Coordinates of C-alpha atoms in Angstrom, one line a residue:
X211 CA -125.9 7.4 -48.2
X212 CA -122.1 7.2 -48.8
X213 CA -121.6 4.0 -46.7
X214 CA -124.6 2.5 -48.4
X215 CA -123.1 3.7 -51.9
X216 CA -119.6 2.2 -51.2
X217 CA -121.1 -1.1 -49.9
X218 CA -123.1 -1.2 -53.2
X219 CA -119.9 -1.1 -55.1
X220 CA -119.6 -4.0 -57.9
X221 CA -116.2 -5.1 -58.6
X222 CA -117.7 -6.6 -61.7
X223 CA -119.8 -3.9 -63.5
X224 CA -118.6 -0.6 -64.0
X225 CA -122.2 0.3 -65.4
X226 CA -123.8 -0.4 -62.1
X227 CA -121.1 1.8 -60.4
X228 CA -121.5 4.7 -62.6
X229 CA -125.2 4.5 -62.0
X230 CA -125.1 4.5 -58.2
X231 CA -122.3 7.1 -58.5
X232 CA -124.9 9.4 -59.7
X233 CA -127.7 8.5 -57.7
X234 CA -125.3 9.5 -54.7
X235 CA -124.4 12.6 -56.2
X236 CA -127.8 14.1 -56.7
X237 CA -128.6 14.4 -53.1
X238 CA -125.5 15.3 -51.9
X239 CA -125.7 18.2 -54.7
X240 CA -129.0 19.0 -53.4
X241 CA -127.5 19.4 -49.8
X242 CA -125.1 21.9 -50.9
X243 CA -128.0 24.4 -52.0
X244 CA -129.0 26.6 -49.2
X245 CA -132.5 26.4 -49.8
X246 CA -134.8 24.2 -47.2
X247 CA -136.7 22.6 -50.0
X248 CA -133.6 21.6 -51.6
X249 CA -132.2 20.1 -48.6
X250 CA -135.6 18.6 -47.4
X251 CA -135.4 16.7 -51.1
X252 CA -131.7 15.6 -50.3
X253 CA -132.6 14.4 -47.2
X254 CA -135.7 12.1 -48.4
X255 CA -133.6 11.0 -51.5
X256 CA -130.7 9.8 -48.9
X257 CA -133.2 8.0 -46.9
X258 CA -134.9 6.0 -49.9
X259 CA -131.5 5.4 -51.3
X260 CA -130.4 3.6 -48.0
X261 CA -133.7 2.1 -47.4
X262 CA -133.5 0.3 -50.7
X263 CA -129.9 -0.9 -49.7
X264 CA -131.1 -2.4 -46.2
X265 CA -134.4 -3.5 -47.5
X266 CA -132.6 -5.5 -50.1
X267 CA -131.0 -7.4 -47.2
X268 CA -134.4 -9.0 -46.2
X269 CA -135.1 -10.7 -49.5
X270 CA -133.1 -13.1 -51.6
X271 CA -131.5 -11.3 -54.7
X272 CA -131.5 -13.0 -57.9
X273 CA -134.8 -14.4 -57.0
X274 CA -137.3 -14.2 -60.3
X275 CA -140.1 -16.2 -61.2
X276 CA -143.1 -15.6 -63.8
X277 CA -146.1 -13.7 -63.0
X278 CA -148.2 -15.5 -60.6
X279 CA -151.4 -16.3 -61.4
X280 CA -150.9 -16.1 -64.9
X281 CA -153.5 -17.9 -67.4
X282 CA -153.0 -16.7 -71.1
X283 CA -152.0 -18.8 -74.5
X284 CA -152.3 -22.1 -72.6
X285 CA -149.7 -21.0 -70.2
X286 CA -150.7 -21.0 -66.4
X287 CA -148.8 -20.2 -63.3
X288 CA -149.7 -20.8 -59.7
X289 CA -149.2 -18.4 -56.6
X290 CA -145.7 -18.9 -56.4
X291 CA -145.1 -17.8 -60.3
X292 CA -144.1 -21.4 -61.3
X293 CA -145.6 -23.8 -63.7
X294 CA -147.7 -26.5 -62.6
X295 CA -150.5 -28.8 -63.9
X296 CA -152.6 -29.7 -61.9
X297 CA -151.6 -26.5 -59.5
X298 CA -149.8 -27.6 -56.4
X299 CA -151.1 -27.1 -52.6
X300 CA -147.8 -26.7 -51.2
X301 CA -149.0 -26.5 -47.7
X302 CA -150.5 -30.1 -48.1
X303 CA -148.0 -32.4 -49.9
X304 CA -149.3 -35.3 -51.6
X305 CA -147.1 -37.9 -53.0
X306 CA -143.6 -36.9 -54.1
X307 CA -142.5 -33.4 -55.3
X308 CA -139.6 -32.6 -57.7
X309 CA -138.5 -28.9 -58.7
X310 CA -137.4 -28.2 -62.1
X311 CA -134.7 -25.2 -62.0
X312 CA -133.7 -23.8 -65.2
X313 CA -133.9 -20.8 -67.8
X314 CA -136.3 -20.9 -71.1
X315 CA -135.0 -24.7 -71.9
X316 CA -136.8 -25.4 -68.8
X317 CA -139.9 -22.9 -68.7
X318 CA -140.8 -23.8 -72.1
X319 CA -143.0 -20.7 -72.4
X320 CA -144.0 -21.4 -76.1
X321 CA -145.4 -24.6 -75.2
X322 CA -148.9 -25.3 -73.3
X323 CA -148.6 -26.6 -69.9
X324 CA -149.1 -29.9 -70.7
X325 CA -146.4 -30.2 -73.4
X326 CA -143.3 -29.4 -71.6
X327 CA -140.8 -31.5 -70.2
X328 CA -141.2 -31.1 -66.9
X329 CA -144.7 -32.1 -67.2
X330 CA -144.3 -35.1 -69.8
X331 CA -141.6 -36.1 -66.9
X332 CA -144.2 -36.0 -64.4
X333 CA -146.5 -38.0 -66.4
X334 CA -143.9 -40.8 -66.7
X335 CA -143.0 -40.9 -63.3
X336 CA -146.7 -41.3 -62.2
X337 CA -147.2 -44.0 -64.3
X338 CA -144.0 -45.7 -63.1
X339 CA -144.0 -45.2 -59.6
X340 CA -147.5 -45.7 -59.1
X341 CA -147.7 -42.8 -56.8
X342 CA -148.8 -38.8 -57.4
X343 CA -145.8 -36.9 -58.3
X344 CA -145.5 -33.2 -58.8
X345 CA -142.9 -31.9 -61.0
X346 CA -142.9 -28.1 -60.4
X347 CA -141.7 -25.9 -63.3
X348 CA -139.7 -23.1 -62.0
X349 CA -137.9 -21.9 -65.3
X350 CA -137.3 -18.3 -66.6
X351 CA -136.1 -17.1 -69.7
X352 CA -132.8 -15.6 -69.6
X353 CA -131.9 -16.9 -65.9
X354 CA -128.2 -18.1 -65.2
X355 CA -126.6 -19.5 -62.1
X356 CA -127.2 -16.8 -59.4
X357 CA -130.6 -16.9 -60.1
X358 CA -130.9 -20.8 -59.9
X359 CA -129.2 -20.4 -56.6
X360 CA -131.6 -18.0 -55.3
X361 CA -134.6 -20.2 -56.5
X362 CA -133.1 -23.3 -54.7
X363 CA -133.0 -21.4 -51.8
X364 CA -136.8 -20.5 -52.0
X365 CA -138.0 -23.9 -52.9
X366 CA -136.1 -25.7 -50.3
X367 CA -138.6 -24.6 -47.7
X368 CA -141.6 -26.3 -50.2
X369 CA -140.7 -29.9 -49.0
X370 CA -138.8 -31.1 -52.1
X371 CA -138.1 -34.9 -52.6
X372 CA -135.6 -33.9 -55.7
X373 CA -134.2 -30.9 -57.5
X374 CA -133.6 -31.1 -61.1
X375 CA -131.0 -28.1 -62.8
X376 CA -130.6 -27.6 -66.4
X377 CA -128.1 -24.5 -67.2
X378 CA -125.3 -23.5 -68.9
X379 CA -126.3 -21.3 -72.3
X380 CA -127.1 -18.2 -70.3
X381 CA -124.1 -18.4 -68.6
X382 CA -121.8 -19.1 -71.4
X383 CA -123.8 -15.9 -73.3
X384 CA -123.2 -13.7 -70.3
X385 CA -119.6 -14.6 -70.4
X386 CA -119.3 -13.4 -74.0
X387 CA -121.1 -10.5 -73.5
X388 CA -118.9 -9.4 -70.5
X389 CA -115.6 -10.2 -72.4
X390 CA -116.6 -8.0 -75.4
X391 CA -118.0 -5.1 -73.0
X392 CA -116.1 -2.3 -71.6
X393 CA -118.4 -1.8 -69.0
X394 CA -117.6 -5.4 -67.4
X395 CA -114.7 -6.7 -65.4
X396 CA -115.6 -10.4 -64.9
X397 CA -111.9 -11.2 -64.0
X398 CA -112.5 -9.4 -60.8
X399 CA -115.0 -11.6 -59.7
X400 CA -114.6 -12.8 -56.3
X401 CA -116.8 -15.7 -54.4
X402 CA -116.4 -14.0 -51.2
X403 CA -118.1 -10.7 -52.8
X404 CA -120.9 -12.8 -54.2
X405 CA -121.9 -14.6 -51.0
X406 CA -123.7 -13.3 -47.6
X407 CA -125.0 -9.9 -46.6
X408 CA -122.0 -8.4 -49.2
X409 CA -123.8 -10.1 -51.7
X410 CA -127.2 -8.3 -51.0
X411 CA -126.1 -4.9 -50.9
X412 CA -124.5 -4.9 -54.2
X413 CA -126.2 -2.2 -56.4
X414 CA -128.0 -4.6 -58.7
X415 CA -129.4 -6.3 -55.7
X416 CA -130.8 -3.5 -53.8
X417 CA -134.4 -2.6 -54.5
X418 CA -133.6 0.2 -56.7
X419 CA -131.3 -2.2 -58.7
X420 CA -133.8 -4.8 -58.8
X421 CA -136.5 -2.3 -59.9
X422 CA -134.5 -1.0 -62.9
X423 CA -133.9 -4.5 -63.8
X424 CA -137.5 -5.3 -64.3
X425 CA -137.9 -2.0 -66.7
X426 CA -137.8 -2.1 -70.5
X427 CA -134.6 -0.7 -70.6
X428 CA -133.0 -3.4 -68.5
X429 CA -131.3 -5.0 -71.5
X430 CA -128.9 -1.8 -71.4
X431 CA -127.4 -3.2 -67.8
X432 CA -127.2 -6.9 -69.5
X433 CA -130.0 -8.4 -68.1
X434 CA -133.6 -8.8 -69.8
X435 CA -136.8 -8.9 -67.6
X436 CA -138.9 -12.0 -68.2
X437 CA -141.6 -11.7 -70.4
X438 CA -144.4 -14.4 -70.8
X439 CA -144.4 -14.5 -74.6
X440 CA -140.7 -14.1 -76.1
X441 CA -140.1 -13.5 -79.7
X442 CA -136.4 -14.4 -80.9
X443 CA -134.7 -11.0 -81.4
X444 CA -133.4 -11.8 -84.7
X445 CA -132.7 -15.3 -86.9
X446 CA -129.9 -15.9 -89.0
X447 CA -127.4 -14.4 -86.4
X448 CA -124.5 -16.2 -87.6
X449 CA -124.9 -14.3 -90.8
X450 CA -124.3 -10.6 -89.1
X451 CA -121.1 -8.9 -91.0
X452 CA -119.3 -8.3 -87.7
X453 CA -117.4 -11.4 -86.8
X454 CA -115.7 -12.3 -83.7
X455 CA -113.8 -15.1 -82.1
X456 CA -113.9 -16.3 -78.1
X457 CA -112.8 -19.6 -77.3
X458 CA -111.6 -19.0 -73.2
X459 CA -109.9 -22.0 -71.8
X460 CA -112.1 -21.8 -68.5
X461 CA -115.9 -20.9 -67.7
X462 CA -116.3 -17.9 -66.1
X463 CA -115.4 -17.4 -62.3
X464 CA -119.4 -16.4 -61.4
X465 CA -120.7 -19.8 -63.2
X466 CA -117.8 -21.8 -61.3
X467 CA -118.9 -20.1 -58.1
X468 CA -122.9 -20.4 -58.4
X469 CA -122.5 -23.9 -59.8
X470 CA -120.5 -25.2 -56.8
X471 CA -123.0 -23.0 -54.1
X472 CA -125.8 -24.9 -55.8
X473 CA -124.6 -28.0 -55.0
X474 CA -123.1 -27.4 -51.8
X475 CA -126.5 -26.1 -50.4
X476 CA -128.4 -29.2 -51.9
X477 CA -126.0 -31.3 -50.5
X478 CA -126.1 -29.8 -47.3
X479 CA -130.2 -29.8 -47.0
X480 CA -130.0 -33.4 -47.8
X481 CA -131.9 -32.8 -51.0
X482 CA -131.2 -34.9 -54.2
X483 CA -129.7 -33.0 -57.0
X484 CA -129.5 -33.9 -60.6
X485 CA -127.5 -31.4 -62.8
X486 CA -128.1 -31.4 -66.7
X487 CA -125.8 -30.4 -69.2
X488 CA -127.1 -28.1 -71.9
X489 CA -128.4 -29.5 -75.1
X490 CA -127.6 -27.2 -78.5
X491 CA -128.0 -27.4 -82.2
X492 CA -124.0 -26.4 -82.3
X493 CA -122.0 -28.6 -84.3
X494 CA -119.6 -27.6 -87.3
X495 CA -121.4 -29.9 -89.9
X496 CA -124.8 -28.4 -88.7
X497 CA -127.5 -28.0 -92.0
X498 CA -127.5 -24.5 -93.4
X499 CA -131.5 -24.5 -92.6
X500 CA -130.7 -25.2 -89.0
X501 CA -127.9 -22.6 -88.4
X502 CA -130.5 -19.9 -90.0
X503 CA -132.7 -20.6 -87.1
X504 CA -129.8 -19.4 -84.8
X505 CA -130.0 -16.3 -82.4
X506 CA -128.4 -16.7 -79.6
X507 CA -124.7 -16.4 -80.8
X508 CA -124.9 -14.0 -78.4
X509 CA -128.4 -12.8 -78.3
X510 CA -129.1 -8.9 -78.7
X511 CA -125.9 -7.6 -80.0
X512 CA -124.5 -6.3 -83.1
X513 CA -121.8 -9.3 -83.7
X514 CA -121.7 -12.8 -83.7
X515 CA -119.3 -15.4 -82.6
X516 CA -118.4 -17.9 -85.3
X517 CA -119.7 -21.5 -85.2
X518 CA -116.6 -22.9 -83.9
X519 CA -116.7 -20.4 -80.8
X520 CA -120.4 -21.4 -79.9
X521 CA -119.4 -25.3 -80.1
X522 CA -116.4 -24.6 -78.3
X523 CA -118.1 -22.8 -75.7
X524 CA -121.0 -25.3 -75.0
X525 CA -118.5 -28.2 -74.9
X526 CA -116.3 -26.3 -72.3
X527 CA -119.3 -25.5 -70.0
X528 CA -120.8 -28.8 -70.3
X529 CA -117.6 -30.2 -69.6
X530 CA -116.8 -28.2 -66.4
X531 CA -120.5 -29.2 -65.2
X532 CA -119.7 -32.6 -65.5
X533 CA -116.0 -32.2 -64.0
X534 CA -117.4 -30.3 -60.7
X535 CA -120.0 -33.0 -60.2
X536 CA -117.7 -35.9 -60.9
X537 CA -115.1 -34.3 -58.1
X538 CA -117.9 -33.6 -55.5
X539 CA -120.2 -37.1 -56.1
X540 CA -123.0 -35.0 -57.5
X541 CA -125.7 -36.4 -59.6
X542 CA -125.2 -35.3 -63.4
X543 CA -126.5 -36.4 -66.5
X544 CA -125.3 -35.7 -70.0
X545 CA -128.3 -34.6 -71.5
X546 CA -126.2 -32.6 -74.4
X547 CA -124.9 -36.2 -75.5
X548 CA -127.8 -38.1 -75.5
X549 CA -130.0 -35.7 -77.6
X550 CA -129.2 -35.6 -81.2
X551 CA -127.9 -31.7 -82.4
X552 CA -130.8 -31.7 -85.0
X553 CA -133.7 -29.8 -86.4
X554 CA -136.0 -32.8 -84.9
X555 CA -134.7 -31.9 -81.5
X556 CA -134.0 -28.2 -81.6
X557 CA -136.1 -25.5 -83.3
X558 CA -133.1 -22.9 -82.9
X559 CA -129.8 -22.7 -80.8
X560 CA -130.8 -24.7 -77.9
X561 CA -135.0 -24.6 -77.4
X562 CA -136.8 -28.0 -77.8
X563 CA -139.4 -28.9 -80.4
X564 CA -142.3 -30.9 -79.4
X565 CA -140.3 -34.1 -79.9
X566 CA -137.2 -32.9 -78.3
X567 CA -139.2 -32.2 -75.0
X568 CA -140.6 -35.8 -75.4
X569 CA -137.0 -37.2 -75.5
X570 CA -136.1 -34.8 -72.6
X571 CA -138.5 -36.4 -70.2
X572 CA -137.9 -39.9 -71.6
X573 CA -134.0 -39.5 -71.0
X574 CA -134.0 -38.5 -67.4
X575 CA -136.8 -40.4 -66.2
X576 CA -135.1 -43.2 -65.1
X577 CA -132.4 -41.2 -63.2
X578 CA -135.0 -39.5 -61.4
X579 CA -137.6 -42.8 -60.9
X580 CA -134.2 -44.3 -59.5
X581 CA -133.5 -41.5 -56.7
X582 CA -137.2 -41.1 -56.0
X583 CA -137.6 -44.9 -55.2
X584 CA -134.9 -44.5 -52.5
X585 CA -136.8 -41.3 -51.1
X586 CA -140.1 -43.5 -51.2
X587 CA -138.4 -46.4 -49.7
X588 CA -137.1 -44.4 -46.8
X589 CA -140.7 -43.2 -45.8

């Protein structure tokens, strides 16, 4: 049990280490009590603790989907927990198959199935290419780059012809929270720790850790569980009295690491992957009525960054995404530059209006169609 606890040590999150140290201490304390029941409880506690760590290695960490076979409020999911319309028969492929990976701006949980940009993109591609095209929406609110990598590892076995990844805002908000939290030490992040078997033994990736992240108090550990109908925590977050400034010179090491791992895995699989920069409504001259809708500056905190800091973060992360893609020859489209940062496109910080969803589908359809024509022509 002590060995499992040592391997679960997370160099980034002190809170997870404190939690697992306590979990280790309880069975050890019981073991010292000279009573058969206490010692038996200690043994079973150790078995559960160690078993959680070992079993966690059998399943990809950070794989989060919506509840499978969900059907409410015009939102449906298939047996995989993905939004598809019509539902996809993964064992029997027909035509071309594209997976859209991202957070809430891909998920679009506030929209019915036929109103999301992945669905609108599917309709455009099917009409243009004149072959059946399935665009599978795997998005879940709050997911970051580590989760996107886990999703890619899952869907690569489902015969994809192309992957679309829209990411950024959840990663930079995690960067903000970690910077101002005494419980996180992002400067100690190491790509070697976050790879392979070592990654799966980290406290948050054990079965116990994942179960805790699913509980309602998961926000205390910096991650919120996915919810089907999510209402913004608050509006007017820019008006919070406690204001801070954060203008880092570089993106978080975690974001850089997982961005590269996503691209490298797709490249190794021979899978075309289109990265999209994250559109936002952040601009210094944003109208007051639009600024009053903001709530992700960052979300769920008792402080706010200034609008100039949010503009800086959005530009920093989007520019880094473009630079990494350019250096590696990966496909990247600057969606943030193509969509106007207005109330007609964004209903708050980054989530699309109906017009925003339509413009997103229309903007990326030509690039996706070009790649799929190549795939179709090679068959």
